[in-house]
Amino acid sequence: MKSVSAPLCGVLTVLVTAVLPSAGHLPDAPLTASPQQTTASYVRVEVWSGRSGWGLVAGVCDRHVTPCPDTLVDEGHTLPPQEAAQPAAPGQGVTLSVLDPRQGTLVFHKVFPLGQYWVHWADLEWHLQRVVPGRVVVMAVAVSGAVGLRHAATRLAALGSLFALHLPPAAHWTWVFVRGGRTLSETVTLPASGAHHAHLLLPLSTLPRPPASDPRWSYCAAHGAMGGLCDEHSPDPLLPPPPAPVAHQAALANVPVVVTAGARHQYLYHTLTALLAAPGALRHNVLVVLGDAPLPTVSLLRLLGLNFTSIAVSGQDNDKLFRYYRAVFRLLERSFPDAPAAILLDEDVEVSPDFFSFFSQTLWLLHADPSLYCINAYSATGFSDRVFHPSRVLRGSVQVQWGYAVTLDFVREALAAWPEDPTKTNIVIYDYWLYTFVRRGRECLYPEYGRVLHYGSGTNAGGQVSERAFLSKPVLREAHVPLVAVERLRQAEWRLDLSRNISEAKTLVGNPCSASFLPEPTAPSQHYVFYYRQDGTPEGGPDVTQSFGLQSCVGGWAFSEQGHTEGVSILNVGLHTTVYLVGVPFSPYSRLRPRHAVVWDESLIPEEEFRVVEANELHRHEFTPVIANQEVNEATLLRLFFRPAPPRPA
């Protein structure tokens, strides 16, 4: 019997007795019960959701015994009354808990702060995709969590949820289901002051478990959302075959690849799997450096047979990270003093199949051109509608980003300037600190088409900027891509080529925020230039307040002063169409401006033109939340789920 309960309002308690389908009805899910299993052990589950929090209690008992004598799971968070009414109460969001189908124990739990609109829906989707078939999944809204569901609601509906696509922002909801199987219980209440509870009896699976003597399955019995590592039907190989070499493999021979990691072992496994499968990867060059070394992460690395070490860190949030990365740089200096370069990668970054090929063709420039300090695999330019050239590499003033290479000389420079006490600097985000205090005017190389995807959610990965910077960046899924004109990336050749392109470009005029400003992608001319007012700051950088409106309208990087090359922003709008945005007088390329070319100055344009900038018709949709199901109410759901059946044909 399957029961789906759908209370729509009030304080409710719903009892659902769930007997799971037989194996014949669920071929891809280990969680099954045979028809003879009438007196076997059961898991009694209670899950509740409300404005004051959420809870999950599960205990093992015979179906005729009440209460259950053995509590396996007791999770939840209840807010005091004065906090429950706050719009940003701590612990709010959508909870995801995963139970082992044979024991009823909790193998994964995380709260996704989906009371926020931006970013976190993608993290929920990512984890759901890595729950293996057969595991029991328990979800609930804690305080508030439907606002930020967004596309994750589509994923939930595909998994079998009836209500996910129809939840209004203030709804409270619980759902218990078998991954790859079917719904056991689903409840929802529309805005209400109370909580609602669902109770169900869940029979434990009697399917044989893989041998406990196998370290893999011992690990998987305790951990969930690990993807192919714990898939009993089609498990990932623990020691995959070595990938094919790349054309310039020798350039990678003595280059350590350091993966910085901590307690997020689900992220780490996915990152390492992609890294070791990328052509050109050398397993013996990979070193995982743990700042936090909890047992699940250490056990995973031992299971995978990878080199790892741990370093002692202290502090909280960015203060802790600032100390941690200083320790990582010290480890590099001590362990690899003669390496030509080092590649660094965080635990929540997925690499492209072309990751090592890209570095093998560009690493030599770190030594050939002293005006460079890093090579990024992350694209500093390409949003989804601005990427056309997998073989093109650019340079610009950017910080080290997600998946980068630096020389050991730069590591030593950084350590010489790095304060022992983070309070001695006004910047404790380590990569921005390197950019501000150690870069000294140098630039980085980066691909137009990114070779990494920053997919994780963490201390500094949240909000609107992260969604636009991370999720909208396409990642190259090809391998062995030959880069074009790499030798022209040295500063002298780069400046010469950029000067020629700007000199030969057609000058654009008008309001950059109007719908007709940018040339069509099929325009015959390959180069366009637009001159706009931009002053310098006392620190020597460009004044970003003068370019924010422009960059926002044309789809460039608007959130900081990074991304330019000596005051020029390069914008691709078609396969053969490039626009150069030149800041006057900040950029030395201002000298190329024809005398008749007007400099667009946002502070001087007429009021009607400024209203066009404020309207930002080209890209405003990217920044305006569209809250789904804003007007859904009890009557809407009743009409949706209780429509009369169509009349039978005569």
PDB file of N, CA and C in Angstrom, residues 13 82 158 232 260 277 304 358 453 463 546 589:
ATOM      1  N   THR A  13      -1.422  15.902  12.094  1.00  0.00           N
ATOM      2  CA  THR A  13      -0.639  14.693  12.265  1.00  0.00           C
ATOM      3  C   THR A  13      -1.195  13.663  11.307  1.00  0.00           C
ATOM      4  N   GLN A  82      10.719  33.788  19.609  1.00  0.00           N
ATOM      5  CA  GLN A  82      11.087  35.122  19.162  1.00  0.00           C
ATOM      6  C   GLN A  82      11.891  35.092  17.860  1.00  0.00           C
ATOM      7  N   ALA A 158      10.664  15.172 -11.084  1.00  0.00           N
ATOM      8  CA  ALA A 158      11.108  14.024 -11.871  1.00  0.00           C
ATOM      9  C   ALA A 158      11.347  12.805 -10.997  1.00  0.00           C
ATOM     10  N   GLU A 232      25.667   0.104  -5.810  1.00  0.00           N
ATOM     11  CA  GLU A 232      25.876  -1.338  -5.725  1.00  0.00           C
ATOM     12  C   GLU A 232      25.686  -2.032  -7.063  1.00  0.00           C
ATOM     13  N   THR A 260      43.101  21.207  -2.286  1.00  0.00           N
ATOM     14  CA  THR A 260      42.842  21.676  -0.927  1.00  0.00           C
ATOM     15  C   THR A 260      41.463  21.189  -0.495  1.00  0.00           C
ATOM     16  N   ALA A 277      40.518  11.361 -14.110  1.00  0.00           N
ATOM     17  CA  ALA A 277      40.084  10.853 -15.410  1.00  0.00           C
ATOM     18  C   ALA A 277      40.490  11.769 -16.562  1.00  0.00           C
ATOM     19  N   LEU A 304      40.834   5.382  -1.717  1.00  0.00           N
ATOM     20  CA  LEU A 304      41.239   5.693  -3.087  1.00  0.00           C
ATOM     21  C   LEU A 304      42.740   5.530  -3.303  1.00  0.00           C
ATOM     22  N   PHE A 358      45.352  22.156 -21.346  1.00  0.00           N
ATOM     23  CA  PHE A 358      45.446  23.614 -21.293  1.00  0.00           C
ATOM     24  C   PHE A 358      46.709  24.049 -20.546  1.00  0.00           C
ATOM     25  N   LEU A 453      34.663  24.009 -13.466  1.00  0.00           N
ATOM     26  CA  LEU A 453      33.342  24.404 -12.992  1.00  0.00           C
ATOM     27  C   LEU A 453      33.386  24.457 -11.472  1.00  0.00           C
ATOM     28  N   GLY A 463      24.828  33.618  -3.003  1.00  0.00           N
ATOM     29  CA  GLY A 463      24.271  34.885  -3.450  1.00  0.00           C
ATOM     30  C   GLY A 463      24.282  35.055  -4.950  1.00  0.00           C
ATOM     31  N   GLN A 546      32.333  53.842 -12.299  1.00  0.00           N
ATOM     32  CA  GLN A 546      32.068  54.451 -13.597  1.00  0.00           C
ATOM     33  C   GLN A 546      31.814  53.418 -14.692  1.00  0.00           C
ATOM     34  N   TYR A 589      45.584  52.591 -23.720  1.00  0.00           N
ATOM     35  CA  TYR A 589      45.086  52.469 -25.095  1.00  0.00           C
ATOM     36  C   TYR A 589      44.146  53.614 -25.455  1.00  0.00           C
TER      37      TYR A 589
END
